[in-house]
């Protein structure tokens, strides 16, 4: 008997979810057809199979959604007590838990992420956001944001494709808890869980118009951003789009929070718990195929342990299982779209051209679908594009440093500042370095941990405003009492 | 290997002229630390691997073949040991394709009985020696205990380390004792030496850093196997501790080219648990360790559940405890 442990395929059943052949827009508590009848398809990135046709909202549809949100705001939601609002949020949270498997399967089909991540991270954390914000709904006066914080009104929200349901929860839960109504646009490649969430809103008897979901691509998002009836824009996505939004709303009364790109430094000191640091590096960049704005895409490792860390990392990557996202044993799933795959491919080719050494474990990628093998670049310098530009894929750049000051200088030498990681057994060093890093979140001896109580957001080109925690509430409230 | 050989090898690895306690301490404290949260998180993540159908059948048979079927009670009798040996050879009388276990593990004085009962089979006899389970006896007593087992024909000796000395920082003493017991496992001429399994009793070592250091110290002193527990102390084998020990043998092979076995013992009762351990062996140390030569389960009740699961896979239905022999 040759010892070789192969796991037999363990696919999650997709029978738990019904995908309609087409979807309308969710406006005023009803699914309605778009004004001009346009639609686009959404595909399973792991197989390229079409999942459904989704409506493309025009400016007229967005206007309708904003009006519905305004009506709901004026007539019911803003008049309701916090405790009442909290009840709805709790109900939504519980429904998300009850229907967790359905959401997880749908998310994996539409996004390409491994079922174990949608099942163990995305859906439970989304529910946690609703639970957490439900608790705040009747305690806003005690949040330390002034004696009588007031809601803003109608919030336009545009979210990305990397964590479709989780980003929806990050946006909708605090908005509703603070008394606002929303018009949300999911990303064009991953609209399905948002549409299932619309069903949950109905199941929870949420008053019509409090949550409106309009599907579409860039122009739909632009219509939301430019709509005069919107009081606040909350956007998560690329820095380029974020800049365009900032320009569009400049000079208007609209408030904006932007959560944009990142190029996080994951700093490993020579006294770190190396085996656990390797796990953190893997989780930092290969979690969700690297489709994470706060991914630890720049590994800064102290020169004295660099060879050992890279050796252990490569050995570890040989055990990563890449393939069918619906298989419960899959660690790395599909790239979300052909366009994203092309972008990753282009940047990695630039890495090779600029002289970095490229390495990938020997994995067999499926024939159909969008796939990219986990990739590590060594010999990377600060001047390389792969060390500067956000790749948003399973690509790690390894740089080295010799002293703590050099680590800080290199970590901060980026236009971004969303997150960072520090690996050291020395607590005093962790605290000292964390103080000097210009990043919104700094993880110590861990990476990619998310909790609704912990504010998240960036420095510099990673955006402004915070989501989660008390700071996240402030972004949805008028705390001056001037409204 | 004589103590002097172990010592000289250790001196060479450490790069020191004399193997002092300070040299050992410096070397052991030079190992990377262990982050508790990260280690436990990794173990928990490995426990979510889904093992189905063919892989499950293979894993159950592999787990059975890795069992050290154990009875370590004060009330053990020759009759009980003979029963256990019969079960070791024929774990499931209703299915003769069931693999045999790796070894039968008994107290020292019952080695002869087990040896006799297992005559003609490939199953090893393992003896717990060195004042098991506490290890609190003088070195001459521990050596005599070991020689007794070896002379009675034990193929494997499971020794306990002096946890008191380890916790006091007396690494040289622990090293010397392991090396001396290793020497006592030798047999003259062509007769193979008894394999030495070194029990760290991780539940008493308190920290993961200590478990890592004790693992390396045992390997440095010549352990053929490192084993978590006596089964008499709680917590006994846990997934994080075993994971740590698997990392240690993996790294030891990279350093020296030698393979050392790992044996979690105590508290592993279900097939599900056993399969999780095999996943860990595969993903942490590597598939080379997935044989009874390099990985064992120290367990008594685990076999029963593995046999029930095996019957379930064969027949499609759960039978029940009465369809598996009790010993």
Tab-separated table of C-alpha atoms in Angstrom, chain A residues 29-454:
chain	number	residue	atom	x	y	z
A	29	UNK	CA	-40.306	46.012	-1.592
A	30	UNK	CA	-41.149	44.458	-4.968
A	31	UNK	CA	-39.218	42.882	-7.781
A	32	UNK	CA	-39.844	45.090	-10.805
A	33	UNK	CA	-38.677	45.022	-14.400
A	34	UNK	CA	-36.159	47.667	-15.461
A	35	UNK	CA	-37.558	50.617	-17.395
A	36	UNK	CA	-35.776	49.831	-20.634
A	37	UNK	CA	-35.839	46.046	-20.237
A	38	UNK	CA	-32.072	45.605	-20.422
A	39	UNK	CA	-30.356	42.714	-18.736
A	40	UNK	CA	-26.941	41.076	-18.474
A	41	UNK	CA	-25.852	37.612	-17.497
A	42	UNK	CA	-23.987	36.458	-14.446
A	43	UNK	CA	-21.765	33.397	-14.748
A	44	UNK	CA	-20.150	30.866	-12.472
A	45	UNK	CA	-16.468	31.780	-12.773
A	46	UNK	CA	-15.407	28.225	-11.971
A	47	UNK	CA	-17.193	26.780	-14.985
A	48	UNK	CA	-18.146	29.784	-17.154
A	49	UNK	CA	-21.705	28.445	-17.099
A	50	UNK	CA	-24.433	31.087	-17.135
A	51	UNK	CA	-26.329	31.249	-13.867
A	52	UNK	CA	-29.008	33.823	-14.590
A	53	UNK	CA	-29.995	37.003	-16.363
A	54	UNK	CA	-29.995	40.072	-14.172
A	55	UNK	CA	-31.634	43.420	-14.857
A	56	UNK	CA	-29.545	46.412	-15.739
A	57	UNK	CA	-30.846	49.448	-13.915
A	58	UNK	CA	-30.883	52.703	-15.858
A	59	UNK	CA	-30.851	56.193	-14.384
A	60	UNK	CA	-34.661	56.091	-14.432
A	61	UNK	CA	-34.663	52.892	-12.364
A	62	UNK	CA	-32.179	54.384	-9.920
A	63	UNK	CA	-34.394	57.439	-9.613
A	64	UNK	CA	-37.332	55.192	-8.836
A	65	UNK	CA	-35.309	53.371	-6.205
A	66	UNK	CA	-34.134	56.616	-4.595
A	67	UNK	CA	-37.718	57.869	-4.470
A	68	UNK	CA	-38.854	54.615	-2.886
A	69	UNK	CA	-36.075	54.936	-0.325
A	70	UNK	CA	-37.031	58.544	0.386
A	71	UNK	CA	-40.668	57.615	0.883
A	72	UNK	CA	-39.750	54.809	3.233
A	73	UNK	CA	-37.414	57.136	5.098
A	74	UNK	CA	-39.955	59.924	5.498
A	75	UNK	CA	-43.004	57.818	6.243
A	76	UNK	CA	-41.738	54.948	8.347
A	77	UNK	CA	-38.072	54.262	8.936
A	78	UNK	CA	-36.922	57.631	10.297
A	79	UNK	CA	-39.988	57.832	12.541
A	80	UNK	CA	-39.535	54.408	13.990
A	81	UNK	CA	-37.887	54.021	17.395
A	82	UNK	CA	-34.425	52.533	17.538
A	83	UNK	CA	-35.735	49.539	19.413
A	84	UNK	CA	-38.207	48.819	16.611
A	85	UNK	CA	-35.523	49.136	13.970
A	86	UNK	CA	-33.370	46.807	16.021
A	87	UNK	CA	-36.045	44.140	15.862
A	88	UNK	CA	-35.898	44.134	12.083
A	89	UNK	CA	-32.133	43.874	12.107
A	90	UNK	CA	-32.221	40.985	14.541
A	91	UNK	CA	-34.788	39.282	12.359
A	92	UNK	CA	-32.601	39.692	9.284
A	93	UNK	CA	-29.593	38.366	11.190
A	94	UNK	CA	-31.497	35.268	12.257
A	95	UNK	CA	-32.818	34.686	8.746
A	96	UNK	CA	-29.279	34.880	7.405
A	97	UNK	CA	-28.305	32.192	9.877
A	98	UNK	CA	-31.298	30.034	9.065
A	99	UNK	CA	-30.621	30.276	5.370
A	100	UNK	CA	-26.857	30.160	5.764
A	101	UNK	CA	-26.305	27.128	3.581
A	102	UNK	CA	-28.366	28.603	0.768
A	103	UNK	CA	-26.410	31.858	0.907
A	104	UNK	CA	-23.064	30.052	1.073
A	105	UNK	CA	-23.800	27.877	-1.935
A	106	UNK	CA	-25.129	30.790	-3.972
A	107	UNK	CA	-22.143	32.953	-3.070
A	108	UNK	CA	-19.722	30.258	-4.142
A	109	UNK	CA	-21.542	29.638	-7.413
A	110	UNK	CA	-21.630	33.313	-8.307
A	111	UNK	CA	-18.250	34.382	-6.976
A	112	UNK	CA	-15.985	31.334	-7.359
A	113	UNK	CA	-14.741	31.405	-3.777
A	114	UNK	CA	-14.353	28.071	-1.925
A	115	UNK	CA	-17.484	26.876	-0.163
A	116	UNK	CA	-15.548	26.554	3.076
A	117	UNK	CA	-14.896	30.303	3.027
A	118	UNK	CA	-18.425	31.342	2.123
A	119	UNK	CA	-19.749	28.851	4.678
A	120	UNK	CA	-17.295	29.556	7.517
A	121	UNK	CA	-16.458	33.221	6.988
A	122	UNK	CA	-18.706	35.228	4.679
A	123	UNK	CA	-22.161	34.191	5.813
A	124	UNK	CA	-21.491	33.969	9.581
A	125	UNK	CA	-19.709	37.335	9.550
A	126	UNK	CA	-22.529	38.915	7.557
A	127	UNK	CA	-25.012	37.693	10.164
A	128	UNK	CA	-22.704	38.976	12.909
A	129	UNK	CA	-22.816	42.471	11.387
A	130	UNK	CA	-26.589	42.529	11.548
A	131	UNK	CA	-26.586	41.232	15.115
A	132	UNK	CA	-23.982	43.775	16.183
A	133	UNK	CA	-25.732	46.736	14.593
A	134	UNK	CA	-29.123	45.576	15.811
A	135	UNK	CA	-27.721	46.068	19.299
A	136	UNK	CA	-26.734	49.662	18.509
A	137	UNK	CA	-30.073	50.685	16.969
A	138	UNK	CA	-31.635	51.782	20.283
A	139	UNK	CA	-28.402	53.004	21.902
A	140	UNK	CA	-27.143	55.577	19.436
A	141	UNK	CA	-27.336	58.385	21.998
A	142	UNK	CA	-24.858	56.442	24.118
A	143	UNK	CA	-22.334	55.804	21.355
A	144	UNK	CA	-20.274	58.820	22.306
A	145	UNK	CA	-21.247	60.602	19.090
A	146	UNK	CA	-23.135	63.461	20.670
A	147	UNK	CA	-26.397	63.545	22.605
A	148	UNK	CA	-28.793	63.152	19.709
A	149	UNK	CA	-27.204	61.767	16.577
A	150	UNK	CA	-29.553	61.800	13.614
A	151	UNK	CA	-29.828	59.685	10.518
A	152	UNK	CA	-28.747	61.180	7.206
A	153	UNK	CA	-31.552	60.051	4.923
A	154	UNK	CA	-31.119	58.018	1.761
A	155	UNK	CA	-27.791	56.274	1.376
A	156	UNK	CA	-26.439	55.099	-1.967
A	157	UNK	CA	-24.141	52.126	-1.607
A	158	UNK	CA	-21.956	50.478	-4.203
A	159	UNK	CA	-20.134	47.290	-3.274
A	160	UNK	CA	-17.500	45.063	-4.899
A	161	UNK	CA	-17.473	41.463	-6.072
A	162	UNK	CA	-14.946	39.993	-3.678
A	163	UNK	CA	-17.250	39.547	-0.671
A	164	UNK	CA	-20.680	40.210	-2.163
A	165	UNK	CA	-22.841	39.293	0.825
A	166	UNK	CA	-20.389	40.398	3.491
A	167	UNK	CA	-19.903	43.839	1.915
A	168	UNK	CA	-23.667	44.141	1.638
A	169	UNK	CA	-23.933	43.460	5.371
A	170	UNK	CA	-21.132	45.951	6.130
A	171	UNK	CA	-23.098	48.577	4.223
A	172	UNK	CA	-26.740	47.846	4.985
A	173	UNK	CA	-26.543	46.886	8.672
A	174	UNK	CA	-25.073	50.172	9.995
A	175	UNK	CA	-27.180	52.242	7.586
A	176	UNK	CA	-30.427	50.703	8.818
A	177	UNK	CA	-29.386	50.660	12.468
A	178	UNK	CA	-28.782	54.400	12.332
A	179	UNK	CA	-32.148	55.038	10.678
A	180	UNK	CA	-31.195	55.534	7.042
A	181	UNK	CA	-32.725	53.840	4.040
A	182	UNK	CA	-30.597	52.472	1.239
A	183	UNK	CA	-30.219	51.961	-2.466
A	184	UNK	CA	-27.528	49.361	-2.965
A	185	UNK	CA	-25.829	48.217	-6.109
A	186	UNK	CA	-23.993	44.911	-5.984
A	187	UNK	CA	-21.157	44.288	-8.411
A	188	UNK	CA	-22.205	43.225	-11.897
A	189	UNK	CA	-20.400	39.888	-11.675
A	190	UNK	CA	-21.850	38.907	-8.281
A	191	UNK	CA	-25.429	40.151	-7.886
A	192	UNK	CA	-27.163	36.933	-6.809
A	193	UNK	CA	-26.738	36.936	-3.030
A	194	UNK	CA	-27.905	40.548	-2.901
A	195	UNK	CA	-31.052	39.477	-4.729
A	196	UNK	CA	-31.529	36.601	-2.315
A	197	UNK	CA	-31.049	39.126	0.471
A	198	UNK	CA	-33.921	41.104	-1.022
A	199	UNK	CA	-36.044	38.028	-0.407
A	200	UNK	CA	-34.859	37.973	3.189
A	201	UNK	CA	-35.937	41.617	3.566
A	202	UNK	CA	-39.413	40.604	2.476
A	203	UNK	CA	-39.391	37.569	4.731
A	204	UNK	CA	-38.443	39.863	7.617
A	205	UNK	CA	-41.377	42.163	6.743
A	206	UNK	CA	-39.010	45.076	6.385
A	207	UNK	CA	-41.092	48.088	5.379
A	208	UNK	CA	-41.043	48.490	1.575
A	209	UNK	CA	-38.368	50.827	0.290
A	210	UNK	CA	-36.072	50.659	3.294
A	211	UNK	CA	-33.736	48.462	1.291
A	212	UNK	CA	-33.642	48.754	-2.490
A	213	UNK	CA	-31.316	46.711	-4.641
A	214	UNK	CA	-30.501	47.801	-8.159
A	215	UNK	CA	-28.253	45.652	-10.290
A	216	UNK	CA	-26.016	46.902	-13.034
A	217	UNK	CA	-22.506	47.941	-13.915
A	218	UNK	CA	-20.581	51.227	-13.778
A	219	UNK	CA	-23.300	53.487	-15.262
A	220	UNK	CA	-25.818	52.265	-12.681
A	221	UNK	CA	-23.363	53.058	-9.907
A	222	UNK	CA	-22.741	56.458	-11.452
A	223	UNK	CA	-26.461	57.173	-11.513
A	224	UNK	CA	-26.615	56.456	-7.788
A	225	UNK	CA	-23.604	58.631	-7.035
A	226	UNK	CA	-24.957	61.538	-9.086
A	227	UNK	CA	-28.557	61.326	-7.941
A	228	UNK	CA	-29.475	64.545	-6.139
A	229	UNK	CA	-31.801	62.709	-3.766
A	230	UNK	CA	-29.001	60.719	-2.205
A	231	UNK	CA	-27.608	62.077	1.067
A	232	UNK	CA	-24.580	59.877	1.435
A	233	UNK	CA	-22.477	57.638	-0.726
A	234	UNK	CA	-20.729	54.587	0.662
A	235	UNK	CA	-18.418	52.867	-1.742
A	236	UNK	CA	-16.085	49.909	-1.545
A	237	UNK	CA	-14.025	49.119	-4.615
A	238	UNK	CA	-11.096	50.263	-6.686
A	239	UNK	CA	-9.142	53.421	-6.012
A	240	UNK	CA	-9.760	54.687	-9.544
A	241	UNK	CA	-13.520	54.506	-9.168
A	242	UNK	CA	-13.225	55.957	-5.665
A	243	UNK	CA	-11.424	58.984	-7.054
A	244	UNK	CA	-14.124	59.450	-9.686
A	245	UNK	CA	-16.782	59.331	-6.975
A	246	UNK	CA	-14.917	61.851	-4.865
A	247	UNK	CA	-14.764	64.163	-7.871
A	248	UNK	CA	-18.453	63.647	-8.656
A	249	UNK	CA	-19.656	64.549	-5.196
A	250	UNK	CA	-17.182	67.380	-4.584
A	251	UNK	CA	-19.061	70.569	-3.927
A	252	UNK	CA	-22.335	68.805	-3.189
A	253	UNK	CA	-23.834	68.309	0.263
A	254	UNK	CA	-23.362	64.557	-0.014
A	255	UNK	CA	-21.252	62.755	2.489
A	256	UNK	CA	-18.912	60.062	1.293
A	257	UNK	CA	-17.042	57.120	2.714
A	258	UNK	CA	-14.633	55.286	0.473
A	259	UNK	CA	-12.996	51.973	1.162
A	260	UNK	CA	-10.539	51.446	-1.646
A	261	UNK	CA	-7.495	49.464	-2.665
A	262	UNK	CA	-4.570	48.266	-0.631
A	263	UNK	CA	-1.080	46.880	-0.884
A	264	UNK	CA	-0.584	45.699	2.647
A	265	UNK	CA	2.756	44.898	4.187
A	266	UNK	CA	2.916	41.707	6.209
A	267	UNK	CA	6.064	42.120	8.287
A	268	UNK	CA	7.781	39.010	9.654
A	269	UNK	CA	10.521	39.612	12.226
A	270	UNK	CA	13.202	37.038	12.911
A	271	UNK	CA	11.801	36.256	16.353
A	272	UNK	CA	8.348	35.378	15.007
A	273	UNK	CA	6.650	32.043	15.545
A	274	UNK	CA	7.683	31.034	12.053
A	275	UNK	CA	5.256	28.170	11.388
A	276	UNK	CA	2.300	30.273	12.475
A	277	UNK	CA	3.639	33.249	10.529
A	278	UNK	CA	3.676	31.079	7.420
A	279	UNK	CA	0.011	30.273	8.036
A	280	UNK	CA	-0.668	33.965	8.417
A	281	UNK	CA	1.125	34.742	5.170
A	282	UNK	CA	-0.942	32.088	3.392
A	283	UNK	CA	-4.152	33.388	4.898
A	284	UNK	CA	-3.065	36.950	4.210
A	285	UNK	CA	-2.718	36.574	0.465
A	286	UNK	CA	-4.366	33.332	-0.660
A	287	UNK	CA	-7.595	33.703	1.308
A	288	UNK	CA	-10.393	34.383	-1.179
A	289	UNK	CA	-7.873	34.003	-4.071
A	290	UNK	CA	-6.255	37.215	-2.922
A	291	UNK	CA	-9.420	39.107	-3.845
A	292	UNK	CA	-9.142	41.069	-0.623
A	293	UNK	CA	-8.525	44.795	-0.446
A	294	UNK	CA	-6.576	44.351	2.793
A	295	UNK	CA	-4.660	41.275	1.534
A	296	UNK	CA	-1.093	40.943	2.770
A	297	UNK	CA	0.284	41.155	-0.740
A	298	UNK	CA	3.728	42.459	0.241
A	299	UNK	CA	5.621	40.117	2.513
A	300	UNK	CA	8.389	42.003	4.291
A	301	UNK	CA	10.590	39.419	5.938
A	302	UNK	CA	13.706	40.006	7.985
A	303	UNK	CA	16.723	39.011	5.935
A	304	UNK	CA	18.118	36.658	8.587
A	305	UNK	CA	15.104	34.339	8.322
A	306	UNK	CA	14.053	35.081	4.750
A	307	UNK	CA	15.319	31.858	3.191
A	308	UNK	CA	13.734	29.750	5.898
A	309	UNK	CA	10.401	31.569	5.657
A	310	UNK	CA	10.281	31.304	1.875
A	311	UNK	CA	11.223	27.622	2.039
A	312	UNK	CA	8.469	26.902	4.561
A	313	UNK	CA	6.006	28.989	2.613
A	314	UNK	CA	6.685	27.081	-0.602
A	315	UNK	CA	6.359	23.764	1.201
A	316	UNK	CA	3.055	24.920	2.652
A	317	UNK	CA	1.757	26.099	-0.709
A	318	UNK	CA	2.286	22.622	-2.128
A	319	UNK	CA	-0.512	21.441	0.163
A	320	UNK	CA	-2.982	24.137	-0.955
A	321	UNK	CA	-5.831	22.579	-2.868
A	322	UNK	CA	-6.855	24.655	-5.875
A	323	UNK	CA	-9.970	23.751	-7.840
A	324	UNK	CA	-13.722	23.233	-7.657
A	325	UNK	CA	-14.987	25.873	-5.217
A	326	UNK	CA	-17.963	23.689	-4.321
A	327	UNK	CA	-15.646	20.987	-2.963
A	328	UNK	CA	-15.451	21.309	0.809
A	329	UNK	CA	-11.726	20.544	0.667
A	330	UNK	CA	-10.848	23.319	-1.750
A	331	UNK	CA	-8.590	26.040	-0.335
A	332	UNK	CA	-8.289	28.298	-3.369
A	333	UNK	CA	-11.120	28.763	-5.848
A	334	UNK	CA	-11.650	30.544	-9.152
A	335	UNK	CA	-10.748	34.072	-10.198
A	336	UNK	CA	-13.963	36.058	-10.315
A	337	UNK	CA	-13.947	37.113	-13.963
A	338	UNK	CA	-12.045	36.919	-17.237
A	339	UNK	CA	-11.222	40.605	-16.905
A	340	UNK	CA	-9.711	40.138	-13.461
A	341	UNK	CA	-7.738	37.122	-14.652
A	342	UNK	CA	-6.321	39.214	-17.486
A	343	UNK	CA	-5.299	41.936	-15.025
A	344	UNK	CA	-3.542	39.440	-12.739
A	345	UNK	CA	-1.812	37.840	-15.706
A	346	UNK	CA	-0.601	41.191	-16.989
A	347	UNK	CA	0.851	42.266	-13.662
A	348	UNK	CA	2.590	38.955	-13.010
A	349	UNK	CA	4.156	39.121	-16.447
A	350	UNK	CA	5.393	42.585	-15.584
A	351	UNK	CA	6.913	41.095	-12.420
A	352	UNK	CA	8.920	38.609	-14.458
A	353	UNK	CA	9.920	41.255	-16.989
A	354	UNK	CA	11.172	43.533	-14.226
A	355	UNK	CA	13.426	40.802	-12.877
A	356	UNK	CA	11.596	39.218	-9.930
A	357	UNK	CA	11.654	35.410	-9.563
A	358	UNK	CA	8.300	33.780	-10.023
A	359	UNK	CA	7.316	30.540	-8.299
A	360	UNK	CA	4.105	28.510	-8.127
A	361	UNK	CA	3.368	25.088	-6.676
A	362	UNK	CA	2.716	22.323	-9.152
A	363	UNK	CA	-1.075	22.464	-9.384
A	364	UNK	CA	-3.333	21.297	-12.145
A	365	UNK	CA	-5.885	23.986	-12.910
A	366	UNK	CA	-9.327	23.075	-14.257
A	367	UNK	CA	-9.729	23.394	-18.029
A	368	UNK	CA	-12.798	25.613	-17.908
A	369	UNK	CA	-13.347	28.678	-15.814
A	370	UNK	CA	-10.965	31.435	-14.688
A	371	UNK	CA	-7.985	30.158	-12.749
A	372	UNK	CA	-4.667	31.402	-11.514
A	373	UNK	CA	-2.179	29.307	-9.559
A	374	UNK	CA	-0.962	30.677	-6.215
A	375	UNK	CA	2.169	32.633	-7.070
A	376	UNK	CA	5.109	33.893	-5.069
A	377	UNK	CA	7.628	36.431	-6.326
A	378	UNK	CA	10.987	36.608	-4.613
A	379	UNK	CA	13.724	39.114	-5.275
A	380	UNK	CA	11.152	41.891	-5.424
A	381	UNK	CA	12.235	45.480	-4.908
A	382	UNK	CA	10.202	48.522	-3.969
A	383	UNK	CA	10.561	49.797	-7.537
A	384	UNK	CA	8.786	46.828	-9.130
A	385	UNK	CA	5.199	47.271	-10.247
A	386	UNK	CA	4.221	44.082	-8.386
A	387	UNK	CA	5.360	45.773	-5.181
A	388	UNK	CA	3.382	48.927	-5.847
A	389	UNK	CA	0.179	48.137	-7.702
A	390	UNK	CA	-2.726	46.276	-6.246
A	391	UNK	CA	-2.942	42.941	-8.067
A	392	UNK	CA	-6.100	41.654	-6.352
A	393	UNK	CA	-5.188	38.053	-6.989
A	394	UNK	CA	-3.252	35.144	-5.422
A	395	UNK	CA	0.125	36.779	-5.992
A	396	UNK	CA	2.588	37.471	-3.199
A	397	UNK	CA	5.635	39.725	-3.497
A	398	UNK	CA	8.450	38.944	-1.077
A	399	UNK	CA	10.754	41.764	-0.003
A	400	UNK	CA	13.335	41.740	2.757
A	401	UNK	CA	14.523	44.171	5.401
A	402	UNK	CA	17.336	44.251	7.922
A	403	UNK	CA	16.182	46.584	10.700
A	404	UNK	CA	12.827	47.535	12.214
A	405	UNK	CA	13.182	51.088	10.847
A	406	UNK	CA	13.700	49.744	7.368
A	407	UNK	CA	10.614	47.542	7.751
A	408	UNK	CA	8.521	50.546	8.737
A	409	UNK	CA	9.929	52.692	5.936
A	410	UNK	CA	9.211	50.052	3.316
A	411	UNK	CA	5.792	49.209	4.713
A	412	UNK	CA	4.745	52.851	4.573
A	413	UNK	CA	6.287	53.499	1.177
A	414	UNK	CA	3.067	52.924	-0.746
A	415	UNK	CA	0.214	55.098	-1.925
A	416	UNK	CA	-2.102	52.820	0.028
A	417	UNK	CA	-2.677	52.297	3.736
A	418	UNK	CA	-5.489	49.923	4.470
A	419	UNK	CA	-3.919	47.203	6.566
A	420	UNK	CA	-0.681	45.674	7.776
A	421	UNK	CA	0.530	42.671	9.718
A	422	UNK	CA	3.320	42.246	12.251
A	423	UNK	CA	4.762	38.901	13.284
A	424	UNK	CA	6.944	38.904	16.364
A	425	UNK	CA	6.997	37.122	19.698
A	426	UNK	CA	8.056	40.379	21.322
A	427	UNK	CA	5.035	42.344	22.464
A	428	UNK	CA	6.903	45.619	22.903
A	429	UNK	CA	8.157	45.456	19.337
A	430	UNK	CA	4.666	44.738	18.007
A	431	UNK	CA	3.261	47.793	19.765
A	432	UNK	CA	6.129	50.052	18.739
A	433	UNK	CA	5.910	49.076	15.081
A	434	UNK	CA	2.103	49.207	14.969
A	435	UNK	CA	2.314	52.816	16.145
A	436	UNK	CA	4.479	53.750	13.183
A	437	UNK	CA	2.539	52.028	10.431
A	438	UNK	CA	0.267	54.223	8.355
A	439	UNK	CA	-2.519	51.700	7.939
A	440	UNK	CA	-6.104	51.554	9.127
A	441	UNK	CA	-5.862	48.056	10.547
A	442	UNK	CA	-2.717	46.487	11.946
A	443	UNK	CA	-2.888	42.814	12.833
A	444	UNK	CA	-0.395	41.284	15.226
A	445	UNK	CA	0.431	37.606	14.837
A	446	UNK	CA	-2.652	37.078	12.740
A	447	UNK	CA	-4.096	38.415	9.497
A	448	UNK	CA	-7.426	38.986	7.771
A	449	UNK	CA	-9.488	38.905	10.953
A	450	UNK	CA	-12.787	40.739	10.728
A	451	UNK	CA	-15.202	41.629	13.434
A	452	UNK	CA	-18.161	43.997	13.374
A	453	UNK	CA	-16.914	45.732	16.523
A	454	UNK	CA	-13.619	46.679	14.957
